[in-house]
Tab-separated table of C-alpha atoms in Angstrom:
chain	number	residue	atom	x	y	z
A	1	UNK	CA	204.812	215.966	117.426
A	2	UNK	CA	208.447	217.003	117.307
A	3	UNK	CA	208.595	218.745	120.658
A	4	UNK	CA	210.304	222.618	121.129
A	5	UNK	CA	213.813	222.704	122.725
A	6	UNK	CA	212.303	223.448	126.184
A	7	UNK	CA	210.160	220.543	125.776
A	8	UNK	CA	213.417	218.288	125.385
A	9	UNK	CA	214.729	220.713	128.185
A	10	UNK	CA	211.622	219.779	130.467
A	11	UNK	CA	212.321	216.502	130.041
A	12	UNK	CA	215.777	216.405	131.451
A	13	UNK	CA	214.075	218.447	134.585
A	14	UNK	CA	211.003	216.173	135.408
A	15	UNK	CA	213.654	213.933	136.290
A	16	UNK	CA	213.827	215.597	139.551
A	17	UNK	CA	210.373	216.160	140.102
A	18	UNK	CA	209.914	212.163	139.330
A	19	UNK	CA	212.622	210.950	140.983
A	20	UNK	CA	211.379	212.625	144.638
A	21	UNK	CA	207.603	211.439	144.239
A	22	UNK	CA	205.140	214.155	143.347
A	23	UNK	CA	201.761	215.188	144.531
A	24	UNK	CA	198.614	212.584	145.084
A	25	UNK	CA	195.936	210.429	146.186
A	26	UNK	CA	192.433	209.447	144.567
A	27	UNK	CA	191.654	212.750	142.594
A	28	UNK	CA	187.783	213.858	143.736
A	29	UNK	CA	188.484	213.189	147.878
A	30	UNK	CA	189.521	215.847	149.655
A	31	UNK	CA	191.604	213.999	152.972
A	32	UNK	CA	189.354	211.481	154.716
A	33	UNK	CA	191.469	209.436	156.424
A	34	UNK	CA	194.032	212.111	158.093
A	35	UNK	CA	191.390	211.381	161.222
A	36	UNK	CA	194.367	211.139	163.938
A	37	UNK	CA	196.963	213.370	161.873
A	38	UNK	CA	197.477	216.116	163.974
A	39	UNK	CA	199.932	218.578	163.086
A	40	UNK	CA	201.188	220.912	165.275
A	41	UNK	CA	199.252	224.102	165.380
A	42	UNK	CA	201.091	226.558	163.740
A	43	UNK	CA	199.243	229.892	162.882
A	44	UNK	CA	198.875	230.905	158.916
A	45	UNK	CA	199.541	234.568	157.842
A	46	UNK	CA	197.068	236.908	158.237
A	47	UNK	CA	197.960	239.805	155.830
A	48	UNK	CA	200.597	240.483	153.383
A	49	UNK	CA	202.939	243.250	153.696
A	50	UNK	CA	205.912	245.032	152.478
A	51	UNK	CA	208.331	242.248	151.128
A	52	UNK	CA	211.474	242.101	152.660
A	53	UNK	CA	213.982	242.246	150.038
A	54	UNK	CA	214.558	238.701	149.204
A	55	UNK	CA	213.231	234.996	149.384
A	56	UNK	CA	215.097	231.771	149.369
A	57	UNK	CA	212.954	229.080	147.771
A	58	UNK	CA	214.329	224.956	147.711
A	59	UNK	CA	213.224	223.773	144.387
A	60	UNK	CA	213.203	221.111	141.884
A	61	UNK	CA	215.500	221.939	138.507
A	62	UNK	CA	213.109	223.590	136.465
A	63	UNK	CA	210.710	225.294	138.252
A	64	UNK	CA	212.424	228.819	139.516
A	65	UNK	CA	214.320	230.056	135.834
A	66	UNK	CA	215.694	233.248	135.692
A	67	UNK	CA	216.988	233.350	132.314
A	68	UNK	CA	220.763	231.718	133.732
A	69	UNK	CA	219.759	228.297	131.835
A	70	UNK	CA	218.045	229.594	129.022
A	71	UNK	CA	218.379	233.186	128.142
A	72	UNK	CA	214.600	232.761	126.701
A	73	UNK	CA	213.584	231.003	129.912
A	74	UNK	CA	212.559	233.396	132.837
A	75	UNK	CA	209.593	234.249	135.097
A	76	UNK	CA	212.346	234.904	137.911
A	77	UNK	CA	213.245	238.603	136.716
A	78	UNK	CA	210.062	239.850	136.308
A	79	UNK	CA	208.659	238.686	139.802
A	80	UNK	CA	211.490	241.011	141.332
A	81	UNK	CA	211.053	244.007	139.204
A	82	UNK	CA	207.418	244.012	140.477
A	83	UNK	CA	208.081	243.037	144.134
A	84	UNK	CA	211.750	243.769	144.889
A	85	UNK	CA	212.007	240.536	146.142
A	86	UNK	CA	215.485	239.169	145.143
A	87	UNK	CA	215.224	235.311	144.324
A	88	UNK	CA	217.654	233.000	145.957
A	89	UNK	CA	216.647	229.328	145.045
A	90	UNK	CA	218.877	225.788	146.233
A	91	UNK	CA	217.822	223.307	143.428
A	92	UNK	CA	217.368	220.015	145.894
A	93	UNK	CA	217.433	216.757	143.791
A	94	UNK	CA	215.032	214.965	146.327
A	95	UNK	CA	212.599	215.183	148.477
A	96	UNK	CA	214.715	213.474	151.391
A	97	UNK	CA	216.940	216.655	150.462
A	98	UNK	CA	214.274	218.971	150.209
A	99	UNK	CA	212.344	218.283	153.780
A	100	UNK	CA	216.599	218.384	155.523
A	101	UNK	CA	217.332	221.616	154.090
A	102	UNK	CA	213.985	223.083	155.046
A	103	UNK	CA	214.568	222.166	158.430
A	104	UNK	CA	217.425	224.080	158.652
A	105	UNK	CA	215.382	226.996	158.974
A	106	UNK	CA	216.801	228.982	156.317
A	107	UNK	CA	214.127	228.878	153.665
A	108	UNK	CA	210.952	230.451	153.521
A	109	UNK	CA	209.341	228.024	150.605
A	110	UNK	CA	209.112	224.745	149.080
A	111	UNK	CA	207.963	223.105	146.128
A	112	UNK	CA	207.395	219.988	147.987
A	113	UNK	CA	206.405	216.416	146.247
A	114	UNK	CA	204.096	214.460	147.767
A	115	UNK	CA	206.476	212.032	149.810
A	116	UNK	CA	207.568	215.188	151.302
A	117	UNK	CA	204.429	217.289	151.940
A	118	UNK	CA	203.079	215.127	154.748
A	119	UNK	CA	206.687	214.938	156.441
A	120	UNK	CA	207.249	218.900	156.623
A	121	UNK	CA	203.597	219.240	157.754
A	122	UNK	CA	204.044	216.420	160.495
A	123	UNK	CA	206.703	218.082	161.662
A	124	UNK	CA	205.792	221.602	162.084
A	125	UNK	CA	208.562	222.347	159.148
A	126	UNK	CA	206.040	224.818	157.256
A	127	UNK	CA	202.653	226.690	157.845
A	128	UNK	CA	198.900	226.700	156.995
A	129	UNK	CA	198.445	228.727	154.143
A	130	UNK	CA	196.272	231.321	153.743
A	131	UNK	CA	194.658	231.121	150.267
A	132	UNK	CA	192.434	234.695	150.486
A	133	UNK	CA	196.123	236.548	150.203
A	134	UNK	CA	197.023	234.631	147.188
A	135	UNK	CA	194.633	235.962	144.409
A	136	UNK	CA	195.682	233.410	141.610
A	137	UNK	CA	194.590	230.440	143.860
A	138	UNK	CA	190.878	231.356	143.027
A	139	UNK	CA	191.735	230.231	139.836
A	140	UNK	CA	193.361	226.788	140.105
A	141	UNK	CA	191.741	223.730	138.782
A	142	UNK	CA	189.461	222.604	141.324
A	143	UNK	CA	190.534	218.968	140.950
A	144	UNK	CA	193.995	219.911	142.387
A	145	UNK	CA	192.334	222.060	145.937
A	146	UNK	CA	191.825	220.548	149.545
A	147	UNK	CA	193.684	217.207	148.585
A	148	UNK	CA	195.629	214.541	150.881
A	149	UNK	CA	198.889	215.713	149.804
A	150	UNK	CA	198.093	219.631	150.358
A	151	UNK	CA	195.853	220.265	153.444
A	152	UNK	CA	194.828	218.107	156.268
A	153	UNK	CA	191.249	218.010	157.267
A	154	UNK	CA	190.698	221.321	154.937
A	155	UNK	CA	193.047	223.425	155.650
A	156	UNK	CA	195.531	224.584	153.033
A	157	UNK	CA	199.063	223.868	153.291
A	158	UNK	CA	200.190	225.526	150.035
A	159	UNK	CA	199.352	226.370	146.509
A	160	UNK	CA	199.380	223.734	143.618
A	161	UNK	CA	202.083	224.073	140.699
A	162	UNK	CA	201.430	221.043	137.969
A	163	UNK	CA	200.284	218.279	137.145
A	164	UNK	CA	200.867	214.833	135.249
A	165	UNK	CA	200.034	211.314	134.770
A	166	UNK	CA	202.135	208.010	134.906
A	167	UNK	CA	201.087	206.237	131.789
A	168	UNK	CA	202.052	203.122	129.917
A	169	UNK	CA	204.462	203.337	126.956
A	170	UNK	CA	204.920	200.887	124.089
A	171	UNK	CA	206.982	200.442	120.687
A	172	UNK	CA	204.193	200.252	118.056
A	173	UNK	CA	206.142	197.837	115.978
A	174	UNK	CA	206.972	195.191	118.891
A	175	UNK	CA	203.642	195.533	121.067
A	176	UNK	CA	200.922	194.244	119.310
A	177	UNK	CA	197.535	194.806	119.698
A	178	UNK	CA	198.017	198.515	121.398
A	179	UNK	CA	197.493	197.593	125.086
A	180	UNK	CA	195.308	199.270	126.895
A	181	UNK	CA	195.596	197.859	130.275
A	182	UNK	CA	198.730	197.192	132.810
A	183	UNK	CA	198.770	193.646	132.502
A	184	UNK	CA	200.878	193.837	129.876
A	185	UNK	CA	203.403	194.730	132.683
A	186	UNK	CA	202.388	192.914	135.382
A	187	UNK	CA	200.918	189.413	134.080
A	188	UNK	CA	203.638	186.645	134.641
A	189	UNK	CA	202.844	185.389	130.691
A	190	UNK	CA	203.580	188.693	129.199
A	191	UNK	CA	205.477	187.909	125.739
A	192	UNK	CA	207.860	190.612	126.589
A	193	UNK	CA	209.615	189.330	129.626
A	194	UNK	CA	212.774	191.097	129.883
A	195	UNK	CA	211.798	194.030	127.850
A	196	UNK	CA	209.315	195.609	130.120
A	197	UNK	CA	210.894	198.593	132.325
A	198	UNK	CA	209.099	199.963	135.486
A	199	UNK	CA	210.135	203.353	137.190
A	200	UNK	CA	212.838	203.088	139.589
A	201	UNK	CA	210.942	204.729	143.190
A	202	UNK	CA	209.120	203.004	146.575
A	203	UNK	CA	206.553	204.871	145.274
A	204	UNK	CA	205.997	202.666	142.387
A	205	UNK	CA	204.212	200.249	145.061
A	206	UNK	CA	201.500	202.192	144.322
A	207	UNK	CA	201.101	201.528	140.365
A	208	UNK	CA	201.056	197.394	141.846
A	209	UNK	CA	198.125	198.754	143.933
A	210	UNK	CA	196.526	200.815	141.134
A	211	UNK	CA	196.732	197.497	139.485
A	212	UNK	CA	195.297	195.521	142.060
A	213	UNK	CA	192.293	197.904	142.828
A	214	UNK	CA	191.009	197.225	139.293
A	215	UNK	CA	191.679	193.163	138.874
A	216	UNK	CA	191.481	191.824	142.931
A	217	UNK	CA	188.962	193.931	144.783
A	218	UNK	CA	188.395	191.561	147.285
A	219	UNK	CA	191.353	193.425	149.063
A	220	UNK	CA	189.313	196.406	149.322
A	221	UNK	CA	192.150	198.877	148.070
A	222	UNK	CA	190.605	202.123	147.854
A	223	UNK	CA	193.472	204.187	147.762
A	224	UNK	CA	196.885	203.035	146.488
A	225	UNK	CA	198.618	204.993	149.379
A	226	UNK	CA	196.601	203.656	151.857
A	227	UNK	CA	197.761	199.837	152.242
A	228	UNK	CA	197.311	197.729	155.661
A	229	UNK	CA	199.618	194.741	155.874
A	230	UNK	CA	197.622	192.049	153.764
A	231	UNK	CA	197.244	195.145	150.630
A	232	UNK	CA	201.009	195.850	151.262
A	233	UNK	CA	201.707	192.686	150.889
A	234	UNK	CA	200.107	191.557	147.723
A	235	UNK	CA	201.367	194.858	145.932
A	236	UNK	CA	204.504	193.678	147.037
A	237	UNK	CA	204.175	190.194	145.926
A	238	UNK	CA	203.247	191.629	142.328
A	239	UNK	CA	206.038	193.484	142.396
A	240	UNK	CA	208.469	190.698	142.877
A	241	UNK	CA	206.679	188.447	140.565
A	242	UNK	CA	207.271	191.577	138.336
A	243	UNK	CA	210.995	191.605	138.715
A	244	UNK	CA	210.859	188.258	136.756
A	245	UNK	CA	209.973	190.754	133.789
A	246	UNK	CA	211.685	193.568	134.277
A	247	UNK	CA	214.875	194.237	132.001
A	248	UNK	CA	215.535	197.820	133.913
A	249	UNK	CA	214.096	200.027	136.146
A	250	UNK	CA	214.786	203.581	135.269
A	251	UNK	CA	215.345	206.799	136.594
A	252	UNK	CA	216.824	208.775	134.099
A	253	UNK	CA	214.760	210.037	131.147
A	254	UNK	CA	217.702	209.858	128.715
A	255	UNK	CA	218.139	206.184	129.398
A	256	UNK	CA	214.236	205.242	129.180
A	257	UNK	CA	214.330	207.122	125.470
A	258	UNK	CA	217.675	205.287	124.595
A	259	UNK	CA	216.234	201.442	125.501
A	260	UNK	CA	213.017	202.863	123.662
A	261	UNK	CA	214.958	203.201	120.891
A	262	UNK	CA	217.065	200.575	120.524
A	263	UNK	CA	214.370	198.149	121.337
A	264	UNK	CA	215.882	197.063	124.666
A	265	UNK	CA	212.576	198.492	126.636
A	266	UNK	CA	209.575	197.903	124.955
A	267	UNK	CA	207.202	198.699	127.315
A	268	UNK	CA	206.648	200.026	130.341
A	269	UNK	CA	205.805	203.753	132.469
A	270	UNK	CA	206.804	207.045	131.523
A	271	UNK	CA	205.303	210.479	131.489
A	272	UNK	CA	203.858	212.184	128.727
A	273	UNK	CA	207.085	214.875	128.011
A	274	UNK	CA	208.963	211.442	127.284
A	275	UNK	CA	206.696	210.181	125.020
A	276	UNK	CA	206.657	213.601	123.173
A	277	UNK	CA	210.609	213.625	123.146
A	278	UNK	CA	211.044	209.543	121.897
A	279	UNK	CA	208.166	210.812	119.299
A	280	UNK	CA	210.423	213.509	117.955
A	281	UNK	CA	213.510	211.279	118.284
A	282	UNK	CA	211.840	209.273	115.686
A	283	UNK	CA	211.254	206.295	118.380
A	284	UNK	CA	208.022	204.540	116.997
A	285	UNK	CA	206.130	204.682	120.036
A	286	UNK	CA	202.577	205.760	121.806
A	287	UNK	CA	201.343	205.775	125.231
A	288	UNK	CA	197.763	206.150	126.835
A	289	UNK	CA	196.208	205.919	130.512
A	290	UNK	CA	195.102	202.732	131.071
A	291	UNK	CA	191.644	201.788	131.657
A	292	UNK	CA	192.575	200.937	135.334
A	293	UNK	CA	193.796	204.330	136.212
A	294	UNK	CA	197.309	205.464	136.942
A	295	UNK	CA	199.777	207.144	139.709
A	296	UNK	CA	200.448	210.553	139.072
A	297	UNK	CA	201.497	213.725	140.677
A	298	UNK	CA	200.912	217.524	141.558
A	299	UNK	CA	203.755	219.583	143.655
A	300	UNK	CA	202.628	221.827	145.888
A	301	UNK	CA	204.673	224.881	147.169
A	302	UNK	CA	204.591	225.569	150.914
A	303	UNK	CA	205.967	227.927	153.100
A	304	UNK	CA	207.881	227.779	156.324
A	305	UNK	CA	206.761	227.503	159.708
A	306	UNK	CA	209.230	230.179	160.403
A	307	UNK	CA	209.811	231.549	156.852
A	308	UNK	CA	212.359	234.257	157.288
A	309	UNK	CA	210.998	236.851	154.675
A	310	UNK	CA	206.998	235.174	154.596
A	311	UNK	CA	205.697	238.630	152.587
A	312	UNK	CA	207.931	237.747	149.676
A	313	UNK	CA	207.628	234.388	150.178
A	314	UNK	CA	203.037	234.459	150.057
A	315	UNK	CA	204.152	236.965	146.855
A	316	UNK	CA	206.322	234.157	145.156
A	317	UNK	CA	203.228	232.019	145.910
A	318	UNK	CA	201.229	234.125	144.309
A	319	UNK	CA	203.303	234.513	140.927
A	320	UNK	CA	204.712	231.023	140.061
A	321	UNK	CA	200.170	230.250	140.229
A	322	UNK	CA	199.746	233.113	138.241
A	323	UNK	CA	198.716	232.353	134.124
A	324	UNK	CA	201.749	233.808	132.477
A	325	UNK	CA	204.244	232.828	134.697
A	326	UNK	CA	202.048	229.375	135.621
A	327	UNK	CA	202.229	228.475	131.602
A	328	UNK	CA	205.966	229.162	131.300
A	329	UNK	CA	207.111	226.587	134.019
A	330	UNK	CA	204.462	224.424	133.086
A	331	UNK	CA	205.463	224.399	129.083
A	332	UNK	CA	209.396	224.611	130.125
A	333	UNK	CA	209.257	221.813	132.413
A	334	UNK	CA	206.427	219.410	130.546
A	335	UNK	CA	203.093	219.474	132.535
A	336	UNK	CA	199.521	220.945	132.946
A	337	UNK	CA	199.754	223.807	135.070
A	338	UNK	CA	197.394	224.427	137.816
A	339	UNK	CA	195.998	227.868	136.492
A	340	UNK	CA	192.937	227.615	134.455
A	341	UNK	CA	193.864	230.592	132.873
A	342	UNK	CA	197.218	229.751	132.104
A	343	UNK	CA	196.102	227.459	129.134
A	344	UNK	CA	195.820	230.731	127.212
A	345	UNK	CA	199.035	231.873	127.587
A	346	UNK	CA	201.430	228.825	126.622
A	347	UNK	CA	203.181	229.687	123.624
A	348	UNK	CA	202.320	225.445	121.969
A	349	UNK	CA	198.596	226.382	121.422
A	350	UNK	CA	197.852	223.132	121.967
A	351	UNK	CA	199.889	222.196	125.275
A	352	UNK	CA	197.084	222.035	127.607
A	353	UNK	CA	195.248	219.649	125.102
A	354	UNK	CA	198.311	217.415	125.180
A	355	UNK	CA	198.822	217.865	129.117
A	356	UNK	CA	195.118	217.046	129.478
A	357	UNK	CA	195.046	220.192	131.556
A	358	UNK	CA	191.441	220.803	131.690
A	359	UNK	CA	190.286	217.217	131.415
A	360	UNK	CA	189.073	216.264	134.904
A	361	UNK	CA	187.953	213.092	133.242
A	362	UNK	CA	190.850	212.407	132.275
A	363	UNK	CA	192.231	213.079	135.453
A	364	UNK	CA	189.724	211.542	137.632
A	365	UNK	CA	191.843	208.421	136.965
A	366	UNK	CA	194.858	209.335	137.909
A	367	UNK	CA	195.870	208.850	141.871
A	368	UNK	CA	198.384	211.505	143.081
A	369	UNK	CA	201.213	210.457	144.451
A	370	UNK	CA	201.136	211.186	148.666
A	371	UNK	CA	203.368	210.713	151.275
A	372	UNK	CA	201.861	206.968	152.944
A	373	UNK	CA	201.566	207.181	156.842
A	374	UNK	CA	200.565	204.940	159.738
A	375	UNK	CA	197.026	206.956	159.577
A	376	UNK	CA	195.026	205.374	156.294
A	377	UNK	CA	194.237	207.609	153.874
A	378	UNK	CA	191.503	206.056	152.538
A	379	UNK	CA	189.520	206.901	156.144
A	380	UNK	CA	189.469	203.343	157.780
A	381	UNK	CA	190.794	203.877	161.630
A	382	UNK	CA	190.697	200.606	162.587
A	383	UNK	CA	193.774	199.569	161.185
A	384	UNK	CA	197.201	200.625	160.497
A	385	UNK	CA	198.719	201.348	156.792
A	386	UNK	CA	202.036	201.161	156.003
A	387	UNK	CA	204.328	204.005	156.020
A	388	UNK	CA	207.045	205.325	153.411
A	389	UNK	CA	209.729	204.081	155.241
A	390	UNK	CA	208.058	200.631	155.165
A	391	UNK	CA	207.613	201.650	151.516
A	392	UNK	CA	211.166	202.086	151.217
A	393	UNK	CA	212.427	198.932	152.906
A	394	UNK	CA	210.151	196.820	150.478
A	395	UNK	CA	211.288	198.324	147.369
A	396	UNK	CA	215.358	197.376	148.369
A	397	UNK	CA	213.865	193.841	148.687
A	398	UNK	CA	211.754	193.898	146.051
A	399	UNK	CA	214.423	194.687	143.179
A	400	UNK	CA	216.789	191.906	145.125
């Protein structure tokens, strides 16, 4: 389809999202293995009141529009008629930046990705959350409540915004038959060494371990964010064997569409805004989920330990989940939103259907992206898993 000018717009923005890591683990468990994750005990609101005049919110681009970008683009103005809550946002460009500047103490929520969530819950950096003062919550998509990257043994530790799938991206006149598996990425034959392009983040460890879950279960991956040392290690091996075929690892959308077109790239991950872009760009490609699953993610916004203004802050919480405003980020930006009932207000008819917004099938495959930490995810307490800054060290050595 030839996508709207905010879906070209959205793609620009879930640059940001992307590039920090988003939301996720195995879609269905709620948080086994956070056994021996003990955050500090920090008290959740217990009413809302009169708002306090203002709320400053760190963001990704995208998310918190007030009609400065886009005239036409703006649930901002309307949450402050109703509220008198004036919006002050800081647009962070990652996570790292996201979990400093919410240390500072100055902001009172966070749309936080899910290499960040963990950290600013770890560290006492924002509070429980108390869903029963947030009256849109009762109607987000099940498959995105009481996960690894949003609440620790149950308890809530914010409100989901979104959600999308890494998926596999070919040129339909290069690739040939349609794959519909990852080895066409990761298997050291591949006919298109050189022209295969992987996304440019630690976190892509876990689409090796996605991988590796489906074709070498005698490592006993269960979750792709929940590696010991041997499961590290052989994600990490297929990662370097990878490099072999990798012509570029990419970061920025505009470059992934451009080596798409030119024939440069001509396969590799992506996300489905940038498929819907190269379509209308004219770049002869498709993409799908393959049959052994995929990384994904869901951002989650939180709220500060010590949030100065928390009644505007549990109101903003409330609004960017509710369906009209919920629809407008999700359609600006490019992703299934978290309201059920916001399907019914996007102005594309048919963006949910694209988004795959009600299709828990669909996403029953996809693996949300969460912060990895010394406790395993996956519930085994035996052992240790690796963490994201052992994450990060691989992935320098990985690309050489």
């Amino acid at each position: 389809m030839r996508p709207t000018g905010s879906a070209i717009a959205a793609a620009a923005l879930v640059l940001a999202t992307a590039c920090g890591g988003g939301g996720g683990t195995t879609t269905g468990s709620a948080a086994p293995g956070q056994s021996g994750f003990a955050p500090p005990k920090i008290g959740a609101l217990q009413s809302v009141g009169t708002g306090e005049g203002q709320v400053n919110l760190v963001a990704w681009a995208g998310y918190v529009e007030d009609g400065s970008n886009d005239p036409k683009v703006d649930w901002v103005t309307p949450f402050e008629q109703a509220t008198g809550c004036q919006v002050n946002t800081k647009v962070a460009g990652t996570s790292d930046e996201m979990v400093n500047l919410m240390k500072t103490g100055e902001y009172d929520a966070v749309s936080a990705s899910g290499d960040a969530s963990l950290r600013l819950i770890a560290g006492g950096t924002v509070a429980p959350v108390n869903t029963s003062l947030i009256p849109n919550y009762t109607d987000v998509f099940d498959g995105l409540k009481s996960k690894p990257w949003n609440s620790v043994n149950g308890v809530a530790y914010g409100v989901p915004h979104g959600r999308g799938a890494n998926l596999l991206m070919w040129r339909t006149d290069t690739v040939k038959p349609a794959p519909d598996s990852w080895s066409v990425v990761f298997d050291p034959a591949s006919p298109y060494k050189g022209k295969v392009t992987a996304y440019d983040s630690p976190i892509y460890i876990a689409d090796a371990a996605v991988y590796l879950m489906a074709t070498k279960p005698d490592l006993g991956i269960k979750n792709p964010y929940a590696l010991d040392d041997k499961q590290f290690q052989a994600a990490v091996d297929l990662l370097k064997q990878q490099r072999q075929l990798v012509g570029e690892y990419w970061s920025d959308y505009t470059k992934e569409i451009q080596a798409f077109k030119s024939g440069d790239s001509v396969v590799g991950t992506t996300w489905q805004v940038i498929v819907n872009v190269a379509q209308g760009e004219k770049a002869p490609v498709q993409a799908t989920l393959p049959k052994e699953g995929a990384t994904g993610w869901s951002d989650t916004w939180m709220v500060a330990a010590k949030a100065p203004h928390p009644n505007c802050a549990y109101k903003w919480l409330d609004h960017i989940i509710s369906p009209k405003a919920n629809a407008q980020v999700a359609e600006y930006f490019g992703e299934a939103p978290s309201n059920a009932k916001a399907c019914q207000e996007t102005a594309d008819a048919k963006h949910c259907e694209t988004f795959h917004a009600t299709d828990e099938t669909y996403f029953s495959k996809v693996y949300y992206w969460t912060t990895p930490i010394p406790q395993c995810l996956d519930g085994r307490t035996d052992v240790k898993c690796k963490d994201y800054a052992e994450w990060t060290r691989a992935w320098t050595e990985i690309k050489g």
